[in-house]
mmCIF file of C-alpha atoms in Angstrom:
data_model
loop_
_atom_site.group_PDB
_atom_site.id
_atom_site.type_symbol
_atom_site.label_atom_id
_atom_site.label_comp_id
_atom_site.label_asym_id
_atom_site.label_seq_id
_atom_site.Cartn_x
_atom_site.Cartn_y
_atom_site.Cartn_z
ATOM 1 C CA MET A 1 71.230 127.451 97.407
ATOM 2 C CA THR A 2 74.250 127.163 99.726
ATOM 3 C CA ASP A 3 77.708 126.161 98.516
ATOM 4 C CA SER A 4 77.296 122.819 100.312
ATOM 5 C CA ALA A 5 74.037 122.063 98.456
ATOM 6 C CA ARG A 6 75.555 123.183 95.147
ATOM 7 C CA GLY A 7 78.574 120.989 95.776
ATOM 8 C CA TRP A 8 76.521 117.880 96.502
ATOM 9 C CA SER A 9 74.149 118.445 93.599
ATOM 10 C CA THR A 10 77.000 119.059 91.148
ATOM 11 C CA TRP A 11 78.867 115.997 92.432
ATOM 12 C CA LEU A 12 75.716 113.859 92.073
ATOM 13 C CA ILE A 13 75.106 115.009 88.499
ATOM 14 C CA ALA A 14 78.779 114.435 87.568
ATOM 15 C CA SER A 15 78.663 110.980 89.100
ATOM 16 C CA LEU A 16 75.460 110.092 87.285
ATOM 17 C CA CYS A 17 77.073 111.248 84.015
ATOM 18 C CA LEU A 18 80.043 108.967 84.752
ATOM 19 C CA LEU A 19 77.704 106.089 85.618
ATOM 20 C CA PHE A 20 75.838 106.570 82.364
ATOM 21 C CA GLN A 21 79.067 106.728 80.292
ATOM 22 C CA PHE A 22 80.108 103.424 81.888
ATOM 23 C CA VAL A 23 76.771 101.933 80.848
ATOM 24 C CA VAL A 24 77.522 103.095 77.296
ATOM 25 C CA GLN A 25 81.082 101.745 77.539
ATOM 26 C CA VAL A 26 80.084 98.193 78.462
ATOM 27 C CA GLN A 27 76.853 98.146 76.497
ATOM 28 C CA PRO A 28 78.090 95.570 73.918
ATOM 29 C CA SER A 29 78.772 92.998 76.640
ATOM 30 C CA ALA A 30 75.041 92.758 77.362
ATOM 31 C CA MET A 31 74.043 92.299 73.745
ATOM 32 C CA ILE A 32 76.671 89.915 72.342
ATOM 33 C CA PRO A 33 74.098 87.508 70.806
ATOM 34 C CA ALA A 34 72.168 90.412 69.204
ATOM 35 C CA LEU A 35 75.320 91.975 67.805
ATOM 36 C CA GLU A 36 76.604 88.697 66.452
ATOM 37 C CA ALA A 37 73.251 87.947 64.805
ATOM 38 C CA ASP A 38 72.470 91.438 63.480
ATOM 39 C CA LEU A 39 75.936 92.276 62.205
ATOM 40 C CA SER A 40 77.359 88.762 61.579
ATOM 41 C CA LEU A 41 80.294 89.315 63.941
ATOM 42 C CA GLY A 42 82.967 86.836 64.961
ATOM 43 C CA ALA A 43 85.154 86.920 68.070
ATOM 44 C CA GLU A 44 87.833 89.211 66.551
ATOM 45 C CA GLU A 45 85.249 91.544 65.035
ATOM 46 C CA LEU A 46 83.396 91.767 68.331
ATOM 47 C CA GLY A 47 86.641 92.601 70.092
ATOM 48 C CA PHE A 48 87.388 95.267 67.530
ATOM 49 C CA LEU A 49 83.921 96.788 67.914
ATOM 50 C CA THR A 50 84.373 96.909 71.691
ATOM 51 C CA SER A 51 87.882 98.339 71.463
ATOM 52 C CA SER A 52 86.837 101.061 69.023
ATOM 53 C CA TYR A 53 85.092 102.909 71.847
ATOM 54 C CA PHE A 54 88.203 102.794 74.030
ATOM 55 C CA ILE A 55 90.466 104.057 71.242
ATOM 56 C CA SER A 56 88.552 107.288 70.621
ATOM 57 C CA TYR A 57 87.757 107.658 74.322
ATOM 58 C CA LEU A 58 91.437 107.486 75.189
ATOM 59 C CA VAL A 59 92.672 109.683 72.361
ATOM 60 C CA CYS A 60 90.340 112.432 73.538
ATOM 61 C CA GLN A 61 91.278 112.271 77.237
ATOM 62 C CA ILE A 62 93.915 114.987 77.118
ATOM 63 C CA PRO A 63 91.898 117.393 74.905
ATOM 64 C CA SER A 64 88.822 116.896 77.136
ATOM 65 C CA GLY A 65 90.913 117.580 80.254
ATOM 66 C CA TRP A 66 92.172 120.791 78.632
ATOM 67 C CA LEU A 67 88.619 121.816 77.773
ATOM 68 C CA LEU A 68 87.561 121.232 81.388
ATOM 69 C CA ASP A 69 90.284 123.600 82.603
ATOM 70 C CA ARG A 70 89.267 126.198 79.987
ATOM 71 C CA LEU A 71 85.480 125.985 79.962
ATOM 72 C CA GLY A 72 84.610 124.356 83.307
ATOM 73 C CA PRO A 73 82.823 121.073 84.037
ATOM 74 C CA ARG A 74 79.247 122.338 83.558
ATOM 75 C CA LYS A 75 79.459 123.254 79.870
ATOM 76 C CA VAL A 76 81.646 120.278 78.964
ATOM 77 C CA MET A 77 79.432 117.747 80.757
ATOM 78 C CA ALA A 78 76.270 119.210 79.187
ATOM 79 C CA ALA A 79 77.737 118.989 75.650
ATOM 80 C CA SER A 80 79.054 115.482 76.317
ATOM 81 C CA SER A 81 75.672 114.154 77.416
ATOM 82 C CA LEU A 82 73.718 115.755 74.572
ATOM 83 C CA LEU A 83 76.121 114.429 71.917
ATOM 84 C CA THR A 84 76.102 110.971 73.563
ATOM 85 C CA ALA A 85 72.334 110.824 72.951
ATOM 86 C CA PHE A 86 73.003 111.264 69.211
ATOM 87 C CA GLY A 87 75.684 108.565 69.241
ATOM 88 C CA LEU A 88 73.390 106.071 70.981
ATOM 89 C CA VAL A 89 70.686 106.500 68.357
ATOM 90 C CA TRP A 90 73.296 106.039 65.626
ATOM 91 C CA PHE A 91 74.589 102.776 67.227
ATOM 92 C CA SER A 92 71.114 101.431 67.741
ATOM 93 C CA LEU A 93 70.276 101.917 64.038
ATOM 94 C CA ALA A 94 73.609 100.667 62.614
ATOM 95 C CA GLU A 95 73.166 97.906 60.082
ATOM 96 C CA SER A 96 76.813 97.124 59.321
ATOM 97 C CA LEU A 97 80.010 96.611 61.222
ATOM 98 C CA GLU A 98 81.451 99.827 59.697
ATOM 99 C CA SER A 99 78.505 101.918 60.844
ATOM 100 C CA ALA A 100 78.499 100.343 64.321
ATOM 101 C CA VAL A 101 82.238 100.986 64.720
ATOM 102 C CA GLY A 102 81.731 104.624 63.591
ATOM 103 C CA ALA A 103 79.024 105.025 66.214
ATOM 104 C CA ARG A 104 81.176 103.536 68.923
ATOM 105 C CA ILE A 105 84.072 105.774 67.974
ATOM 106 C CA ALA A 106 81.781 108.799 68.206
ATOM 107 C CA LEU A 107 80.469 107.656 71.561
ATOM 108 C CA GLY A 108 84.073 107.374 72.827
ATOM 109 C CA VAL A 109 84.783 110.947 71.761
ATOM 110 C CA PHE A 110 81.530 112.263 73.339
ATOM 111 C CA GLY A 111 82.063 110.313 76.601
ATOM 112 C CA ALA A 112 85.739 111.209 77.045
ATOM 113 C CA PRO A 113 85.191 114.092 79.531
ATOM 114 C CA ALA A 114 83.069 112.044 81.954
ATOM 115 C CA PHE A 115 85.738 110.803 84.337
ATOM 116 C CA PRO A 116 88.046 113.904 84.344
ATOM 117 C CA ALA A 117 84.985 116.057 84.937
ATOM 118 C CA ALA A 118 83.787 113.941 87.886
ATOM 119 C CA ALA A 119 87.236 113.935 89.465
ATOM 120 C CA LEU A 120 87.627 117.689 88.894
ATOM 121 C CA VAL A 121 84.256 118.368 90.507
ATOM 122 C CA ALA A 122 85.222 116.262 93.576
ATOM 123 C CA SER A 123 88.564 118.107 93.896
ATOM 124 C CA ARG A 124 86.924 121.543 93.674
ATOM 125 C CA TRP A 125 83.993 121.019 95.980
ATOM 126 C CA PHE A 126 85.456 118.831 98.768
ATOM 127 C CA THR A 127 88.350 119.017 101.217
ATOM 128 C CA SER A 128 91.487 116.887 100.986
ATOM 129 C CA ARG A 129 90.392 114.518 103.778
ATOM 130 C CA ARG A 130 87.063 113.914 102.074
ATOM 131 C CA PHE A 131 88.394 113.756 98.537
ATOM 132 C CA THR A 132 89.364 110.059 98.474
ATOM 133 C CA VAL A 133 85.979 109.095 99.939
ATOM 134 C CA MET A 134 84.124 111.226 97.400
ATOM 135 C CA LEU A 135 86.209 109.830 94.559
ATOM 136 C CA GLY A 136 85.470 106.341 95.867
ATOM 137 C CA LEU A 137 81.761 107.124 95.899
ATOM 138 C CA THR A 138 82.055 108.419 92.374
ATOM 139 C CA GLU A 139 83.666 105.121 91.395
ATOM 140 C CA SER A 140 80.756 103.342 93.064
ATOM 141 C CA PHE A 141 78.411 105.052 90.651
ATOM 142 C CA THR A 142 80.575 103.782 87.814
ATOM 143 C CA LEU A 143 80.515 100.219 89.076
ATOM 144 C CA LEU A 144 76.793 100.338 89.748
ATOM 145 C CA GLY A 145 76.468 101.159 86.089
ATOM 146 C CA GLY A 146 77.969 97.734 85.391
ATOM 147 C CA VAL A 147 75.351 96.182 87.637
ATOM 148 C CA LEU A 148 72.581 97.998 85.746
ATOM 149 C CA VAL A 149 73.966 96.754 82.433
ATOM 150 C CA ASP A 150 74.244 93.117 83.580
ATOM 151 C CA LEU A 151 70.868 93.047 85.302
ATOM 152 C CA ALA A 152 68.683 95.452 83.284
ATOM 153 C CA LEU A 153 70.078 95.880 79.779
ATOM 154 C CA PRO A 154 69.613 92.248 78.588
ATOM 155 C CA GLY A 155 65.947 92.505 79.482
ATOM 156 C CA LEU A 156 65.727 95.915 77.864
ATOM 157 C CA VAL A 157 67.265 94.545 74.659
ATOM 158 C CA ASP A 158 64.889 91.541 74.712
ATOM 159 C CA ALA A 159 61.914 93.859 75.135
ATOM 160 C CA GLY A 160 62.760 96.647 72.740
ATOM 161 C CA GLY A 161 65.529 95.171 70.578
ATOM 162 C CA ARG A 162 68.858 96.792 69.904
ATOM 163 C CA SER A 163 67.189 99.873 68.447
ATOM 164 C CA GLY A 164 64.565 100.320 71.154
ATOM 165 C CA SER A 165 67.110 100.016 73.983
ATOM 166 C CA GLY A 166 69.366 102.538 72.235
ATOM 167 C CA VAL A 167 66.599 105.129 71.962
ATOM 168 C CA PHE A 168 65.697 104.620 75.614
ATOM 169 C CA LEU A 169 69.306 105.214 76.668
ATOM 170 C CA ALA A 170 69.473 108.281 74.441
ATOM 171 C CA SER A 171 66.500 109.833 76.283
ATOM 172 C CA ILE A 172 68.388 109.388 79.548
ATOM 173 C CA ALA A 173 71.428 111.111 78.062
ATOM 174 C CA LEU A 174 69.228 114.085 77.051
ATOM 175 C CA LEU A 175 67.909 114.441 80.619
ATOM 176 C CA LEU A 176 71.443 114.362 82.013
ATOM 177 C CA GLY A 177 72.532 117.022 79.539
ATOM 178 C CA LEU A 178 69.720 119.323 80.712
ATOM 179 C CA ALA A 179 70.637 118.687 84.377
ATOM 180 C CA CYS A 180 74.253 119.634 83.677
ATOM 181 C CA ALA A 181 73.287 122.829 81.891
ATOM 182 C CA PHE A 182 70.753 124.113 84.428
ATOM 183 C CA ILE A 183 71.738 122.643 87.837
ATOM 184 C CA ALA A 184 75.511 121.908 87.900
ATOM 185 C CA ARG A 185 78.045 124.628 88.803
ATOM 186 C CA ASP A 186 81.753 124.860 88.059
ATOM 187 C CA ARG A 187 83.127 125.809 91.548
ATOM 188 C CA PRO A 188 82.068 127.241 94.941
ATOM 189 C CA LEU A 189 81.090 130.893 95.018
ATOM 190 C CA ARG A 190 83.493 131.448 97.910
ATOM 191 C CA ARG A 191 86.832 129.676 98.353
ATOM 192 C CA LEU A 192 86.191 128.234 101.803
ATOM 193 C CA LEU A 193 87.648 124.779 101.073
ATOM 194 C CA ASP A 194 91.243 123.687 101.134
ATOM 195 C CA PRO A 195 92.362 122.220 97.817
ATOM 196 C CA PRO A 196 93.361 118.493 98.066
ATOM 197 C CA SER A 197 96.954 119.264 97.107
ATOM 198 C CA ALA A 198 97.431 122.261 99.397
ATOM 199 C CA SER A 199 100.388 120.685 101.131
ATOM 200 C CA GLY A 200 101.736 118.901 98.078
ATOM 201 C CA PRO A 201 104.103 120.052 95.358
ATOM 202 C CA ARG A 202 102.873 122.732 92.974
ATOM 203 C CA VAL A 203 103.478 122.936 89.260
ATOM 204 C CA PRO A 204 104.609 126.373 88.019
ATOM 205 C CA SER A 205 101.799 127.831 85.898
ATOM 206 C CA GLU A 206 104.062 128.868 83.013
ATOM 207 C CA ARG A 207 105.398 125.264 82.661
ATOM 208 C CA SER A 208 102.407 123.355 83.989
ATOM 209 C CA LEU A 209 101.460 121.363 80.859
ATOM 210 C CA LEU A 210 105.000 120.202 80.205
ATOM 211 C CA ALA A 211 105.602 119.528 83.893
ATOM 212 C CA VAL A 212 102.457 117.451 84.217
ATOM 213 C CA MET A 213 103.323 115.314 81.158
ATOM 214 C CA ALA A 214 106.878 114.797 82.424
ATOM 215 C CA ASP A 215 105.892 113.875 85.993
ATOM 216 C CA GLY A 216 106.806 110.204 86.366
ATOM 217 C CA ARG A 217 104.607 109.807 89.460
ATOM 218 C CA ILE A 218 101.541 110.383 87.324
ATOM 219 C CA TRP A 219 102.560 107.754 84.766
ATOM 220 C CA VAL A 220 103.356 105.110 87.421
ATOM 221 C CA ALA A 221 100.131 105.787 89.304
ATOM 222 C CA ALA A 222 98.065 105.664 86.155
ATOM 223 C CA PHE A 223 99.680 102.375 84.936
ATOM 224 C CA HIS A 224 99.092 100.783 88.318
ATOM 225 C CA GLY A 225 95.496 102.016 88.314
ATOM 226 C CA GLY A 226 95.012 100.627 84.811
ATOM 227 C CA LEU A 227 95.798 97.122 86.029
ATOM 228 C CA PHE A 228 93.102 97.515 88.685
ATOM 229 C CA PHE A 229 90.717 98.925 86.093
ATOM 230 C CA SER A 230 91.222 95.948 83.756
ATOM 231 C CA VAL A 231 89.025 93.974 86.206
ATOM 232 C CA ILE A 232 86.136 96.230 85.210
ATOM 233 C CA ALA A 233 86.895 97.161 81.609
ATOM 234 C CA ALA A 234 88.394 93.966 80.115
ATOM 235 C CA PHE A 235 87.089 91.190 82.336
ATOM 236 C CA GLY A 236 83.791 92.726 83.385
ATOM 237 C CA GLY A 237 83.239 94.544 80.100
ATOM 238 C CA LEU A 238 83.549 91.631 77.700
ATOM 239 C CA TRP A 239 85.330 88.331 78.391
ATOM 240 C CA GLY A 240 83.988 87.616 81.868
ATOM 241 C CA VAL A 241 80.458 86.596 80.824
ATOM 242 C CA PRO A 242 81.562 83.945 78.300
ATOM 243 C CA PHE A 243 84.167 82.666 80.787
ATOM 244 C CA LEU A 244 81.656 82.321 83.631
ATOM 245 C CA SER A 245 79.140 80.707 81.297
ATOM 246 C CA LEU A 246 81.638 77.995 80.431
ATOM 247 C CA ARG A 247 83.241 77.707 83.881
ATOM 248 C CA LEU A 248 79.958 77.314 85.733
ATOM 249 C CA GLY A 249 78.004 75.609 82.978
ATOM 250 C CA ILE A 250 75.259 78.238 82.849
ATOM 251 C CA ASP A 251 73.667 80.263 80.068
ATOM 252 C CA PRO A 252 75.095 83.715 79.197
ATOM 253 C CA ALA A 253 72.123 85.586 80.699
ATOM 254 C CA ARG A 254 72.685 83.972 84.101
ATOM 255 C CA ALA A 255 76.444 84.461 83.748
ATOM 256 C CA ALA A 256 75.823 88.185 83.283
ATOM 257 C CA HIS A 257 73.930 88.129 86.620
ATOM 258 C CA VAL A 258 76.870 86.388 88.311
ATOM 259 C CA MET A 259 79.212 88.987 86.822
ATOM 260 C CA ALA A 260 77.187 91.610 88.732
ATOM 261 C CA LEU A 261 79.005 90.388 91.879
ATOM 262 C CA VAL A 262 82.190 92.093 90.659
ATOM 263 C CA PHE A 263 80.455 95.443 90.213
ATOM 264 C CA ILE A 264 78.502 95.248 93.472
ATOM 265 C CA ALA A 265 81.664 94.380 95.412
ATOM 266 C CA GLY A 266 83.558 97.160 93.702
ATOM 267 C CA ALA A 267 80.799 99.684 94.492
ATOM 268 C CA LEU A 268 81.165 98.749 98.156
ATOM 269 C CA GLY A 269 84.953 98.596 98.108
ATOM 270 C CA ALA A 270 85.762 101.902 96.398
ATOM 271 C CA PRO A 271 84.366 104.275 99.064
ATOM 272 C CA LEU A 272 85.454 102.040 101.959
ATOM 273 C CA ILE A 273 89.018 101.859 100.622
ATOM 274 C CA GLY A 274 88.900 105.651 100.091
ATOM 275 C CA LEU A 275 87.729 106.098 103.698
ATOM 276 C CA VAL A 276 90.552 103.941 105.092
ATOM 277 C CA ALA A 277 93.082 105.768 102.954
ATOM 278 C CA ALA A 278 91.827 109.272 103.724
ATOM 279 C CA ARG A 279 95.184 110.019 105.321
ATOM 280 C CA ARG A 280 97.935 110.166 102.711
ATOM 281 C CA ARG A 281 100.403 108.097 104.741
ATOM 282 C CA LEU A 282 97.978 105.125 104.584
ATOM 283 C CA ARG A 283 97.513 105.152 100.813
ATOM 284 C CA GLY A 284 100.667 103.123 100.121
ATOM 285 C CA PRO A 285 99.855 100.267 102.545
ATOM 286 C CA VAL A 286 96.253 100.150 101.373
ATOM 287 C CA LEU A 287 97.357 99.952 97.715
ATOM 288 C CA LEU A 288 99.777 97.080 98.580
ATOM 289 C CA VAL A 289 97.088 95.037 100.357
ATOM 290 C CA SER A 290 94.641 95.679 97.504
ATOM 291 C CA SER A 291 97.241 94.647 94.924
ATOM 292 C CA ILE A 292 97.984 91.351 96.645
ATOM 293 C CA ALA A 293 94.281 90.560 97.107
ATOM 294 C CA CYS A 294 93.407 91.322 93.463
ATOM 295 C CA SER A 295 96.290 89.304 92.077
ATOM 296 C CA ALA A 296 95.589 86.257 94.260
ATOM 297 C CA ALA A 297 91.842 86.367 93.432
ATOM 298 C CA ALA A 298 92.597 86.531 89.675
ATOM 299 C CA PHE A 299 94.629 83.266 89.809
ATOM 300 C CA VAL A 300 91.915 81.537 91.874
ATOM 301 C CA LEU A 301 89.269 82.766 89.425
ATOM 302 C CA VAL A 302 91.078 81.594 86.289
ATOM 303 C CA HIS A 303 92.498 78.324 87.639
ATOM 304 C CA ALA A 304 89.905 77.303 90.246
ATOM 305 C CA THR A 305 88.355 73.864 90.295
ATOM 306 C CA ASP A 306 84.910 73.144 88.870
ATOM 307 C CA SER A 307 83.369 74.087 92.230
ATOM 308 C CA ALA A 308 81.357 77.313 92.045
ATOM 309 C CA ALA A 309 82.167 78.521 95.575
ATOM 310 C CA PRO A 310 85.844 79.553 94.836
ATOM 311 C CA VAL A 311 84.693 81.361 91.705
ATOM 312 C CA TYR A 312 82.065 83.370 93.559
ATOM 313 C CA LEU A 313 84.494 84.228 96.350
ATOM 314 C CA ALA A 314 87.196 85.280 93.861
ATOM 315 C CA LEU A 315 84.673 87.520 92.013
ATOM 316 C CA LEU A 316 83.790 89.294 95.284
ATOM 317 C CA VAL A 317 87.442 89.772 96.311
ATOM 318 C CA ILE A 318 88.653 90.959 92.933
ATOM 319 C CA GLY A 319 85.721 93.349 92.583
ATOM 320 C CA PHE A 320 86.045 94.800 96.096
ATOM 321 C CA PHE A 321 89.786 95.538 95.849
ATOM 322 C CA SER A 322 89.712 96.749 92.238
ATOM 323 C CA GLY A 323 88.129 99.925 93.627
ATOM 324 C CA ALA A 324 91.594 100.865 94.914
ATOM 325 C CA TYR A 325 92.442 102.430 91.582
ATOM 326 C CA ALA A 326 90.720 105.591 92.937
ATOM 327 C CA LEU A 327 93.759 106.000 95.220
ATOM 328 C CA ASN A 328 96.039 106.039 92.176
ATOM 329 C CA LEU A 329 93.998 108.858 90.779
ATOM 330 C CA ALA A 330 94.015 110.728 94.102
ATOM 331 C CA LEU A 331 97.788 110.910 93.791
ATOM 332 C CA VAL A 332 97.417 112.819 90.544
ATOM 333 C CA VAL A 333 95.296 115.473 92.269
ATOM 334 C CA ASP A 334 97.857 115.645 95.106
ATOM 335 C CA VAL A 335 100.750 116.541 92.811
ATOM 336 C CA VAL A 336 99.119 118.929 90.325
ATOM 337 C CA ALA A 337 98.056 122.560 90.740
ATOM 338 C CA ASP A 338 94.357 123.368 90.611
ATOM 339 C CA GLY A 339 94.457 125.062 87.210
ATOM 340 C CA ARG A 340 95.836 121.934 85.480
ATOM 341 C CA ARG A 341 93.915 119.200 87.261
ATOM 342 C CA GLY A 342 91.534 118.647 84.330
ATOM 343 C CA PHE A 343 94.482 118.171 82.003
ATOM 344 C CA ALA A 344 96.276 115.921 84.511
ATOM 345 C CA MET A 345 93.226 113.745 85.078
ATOM 346 C CA GLY A 346 92.830 113.419 81.295
ATOM 347 C CA LEU A 347 96.416 112.303 80.961
ATOM 348 C CA ALA A 348 96.143 109.863 83.836
ATOM 349 C CA ASN A 349 92.869 108.439 82.508
ATOM 350 C CA LEU A 350 94.459 108.044 79.080
ATOM 351 C CA VAL A 351 97.250 105.819 80.486
ATOM 352 C CA LEU A 352 94.892 104.002 82.831
ATOM 353 C CA GLY A 353 92.377 103.338 80.094
ATOM 354 C CA ILE A 354 94.971 102.063 77.599
ATOM 355 C CA VAL A 355 96.236 99.545 80.136
ATOM 356 C CA GLY A 356 92.837 98.441 81.419
ATOM 357 C CA GLY A 357 91.005 98.556 78.111
ATOM 358 C CA PRO A 358 92.592 97.929 74.647
ATOM 359 C CA MET A 359 95.862 96.457 75.959
ATOM 360 C CA MET A 360 94.205 93.900 78.195
ATOM 361 C CA LEU A 361 91.358 93.206 75.744
ATOM 362 C CA THR A 362 93.872 92.526 72.990
ATOM 363 C CA LEU A 363 96.043 90.287 75.155
ATOM 364 C CA MET A 364 93.079 88.226 76.248
ATOM 365 C CA GLY A 365 91.591 88.043 72.729
ATOM 366 C CA ARG A 366 94.881 86.919 71.217
ATOM 367 C CA GLY A 367 95.325 84.353 73.943
ATOM 368 C CA ILE A 368 91.919 82.842 73.069
ATOM 369 C CA VAL A 369 92.695 82.754 69.346
ATOM 370 C CA ARG A 370 96.220 81.287 69.830
ATOM 371 C CA SER A 371 94.743 78.519 71.969
ATOM 372 C CA GLY A 372 92.930 77.214 68.870
ATOM 373 C CA ALA A 373 89.638 79.155 68.814
ATOM 374 C CA ASP A 374 88.247 80.066 65.422
ATOM 375 C CA PRO A 375 88.957 83.831 64.893
ATOM 376 C CA SER A 376 85.839 84.202 62.756
ATOM 377 C CA GLY A 377 83.618 82.200 65.090
ATOM 378 C CA SER A 378 81.378 83.363 67.912
ATOM 379 C CA VAL A 379 83.106 84.079 71.185
ATOM 380 C CA LEU A 380 80.349 82.057 72.795
ATOM 381 C CA GLU A 381 81.458 79.023 70.802
ATOM 382 C CA ALA A 382 84.961 78.927 72.266
ATOM 383 C CA SER A 383 85.820 76.129 74.688
ATOM 384 C CA LEU A 384 86.563 76.591 78.375
ATOM 385 C CA ALA A 385 90.219 75.796 77.832
ATOM 386 C CA GLN A 386 90.463 78.377 75.053
ATOM 387 C CA VAL A 387 88.826 81.154 77.103
ATOM 388 C CA THR A 388 90.914 80.212 80.162
ATOM 389 C CA ALA A 389 94.076 80.526 78.025
ATOM 390 C CA GLY A 390 93.085 84.081 77.211
ATOM 391 C CA LEU A 391 92.308 84.948 80.794
ATOM 392 C CA ALA A 392 95.705 83.623 81.917
ATOM 393 C CA TRP A 393 97.117 86.828 80.439
ATOM 394 C CA PHE A 394 94.732 88.756 82.680
ATOM 395 C CA ALA A 395 95.849 86.924 85.829
ATOM 396 C CA TRP A 396 99.588 87.277 85.157
ATOM 397 C CA SER A 397 99.141 90.960 84.316
ATOM 398 C CA LEU A 398 97.446 91.589 87.640
ATOM 399 C CA ALA A 399 100.475 90.035 89.316
ATOM 400 C CA LEU A 400 102.338 93.202 88.261
ATOM 401 C CA LEU A 401 100.190 95.126 90.754
ATOM 402 C CA VAL A 402 102.284 93.758 93.631
#
């Protein structure tokens, strides 16, 4: 097999692993009624269950990045997928909130290497000019995972129940683990490709870990990317479905289908934005345009009239331009030496995930509760005004993008 074929096959496997981890990440959003019924969960407990995955996932970002630099993507991705299969079976059989939270925490630990591994694979196997496009395509796989959850998982849960759907997903994780072990490779046999940061600043190897952690550019880029990512993780991952159900007057199952517009638009936007911003001098202007578009669409979405058309349009716009967070992550690769890119991507994904996940989820959840919703009641029982009050935090936070 040629280096080109190895590169594409390894990239495809890494992207599929990332897609699958995103399915696991947003899995609770497609089974809110089942979780509330089986485990007797209220709005705050459901938010805690969802956030528990993010907490362990984020805590393990830096260690997983370090492991990627030490062991290589192939071994780490294989172990991650095989352990995820175990975690999915555990979650599907959980009969209490404590057990379910434990399973979600374990899944967060096992899934932590997915994104740093995918980004590291793209940086090792593709040139600088192609890197942003490949990273955008990788993000497309992630967002398509959201579409699969919204369109397929509710039916899977209805057909096989929470336990049956979990076992089915676990079998997919096992197959991915075998593909990682026997097909994926760590790097090209011959160094014929220019590294993405060949013309950028290099971090001295003897101080690389400290230098990476002290590099303010990485922190700013990751925070900015986290605001973009909140469209997917916080809005798309939990609160968007109840909001759309109330805003459009439709049942949650149909609202989940409408939410798929965000993921489909993002899957199209991420590689196209990466293609436009292939030249480094264009990344700043593209990020500015994307920031303005996302912020404006968020305000239209939250405060639009009862008409469905502005809501649909806002979902498409906010989904398309949220894919720009791949450019924030491309900056991290540009400023870090090859031997520390796994660690750097873990650090960046830690900051990005905290902003887009637990921070935004908590702000939106508290906004709903403070508006008068019953903290122990079902999230699906909150009124439109109460959910809108929570999403106002989301819209104002996206204004920081600009």
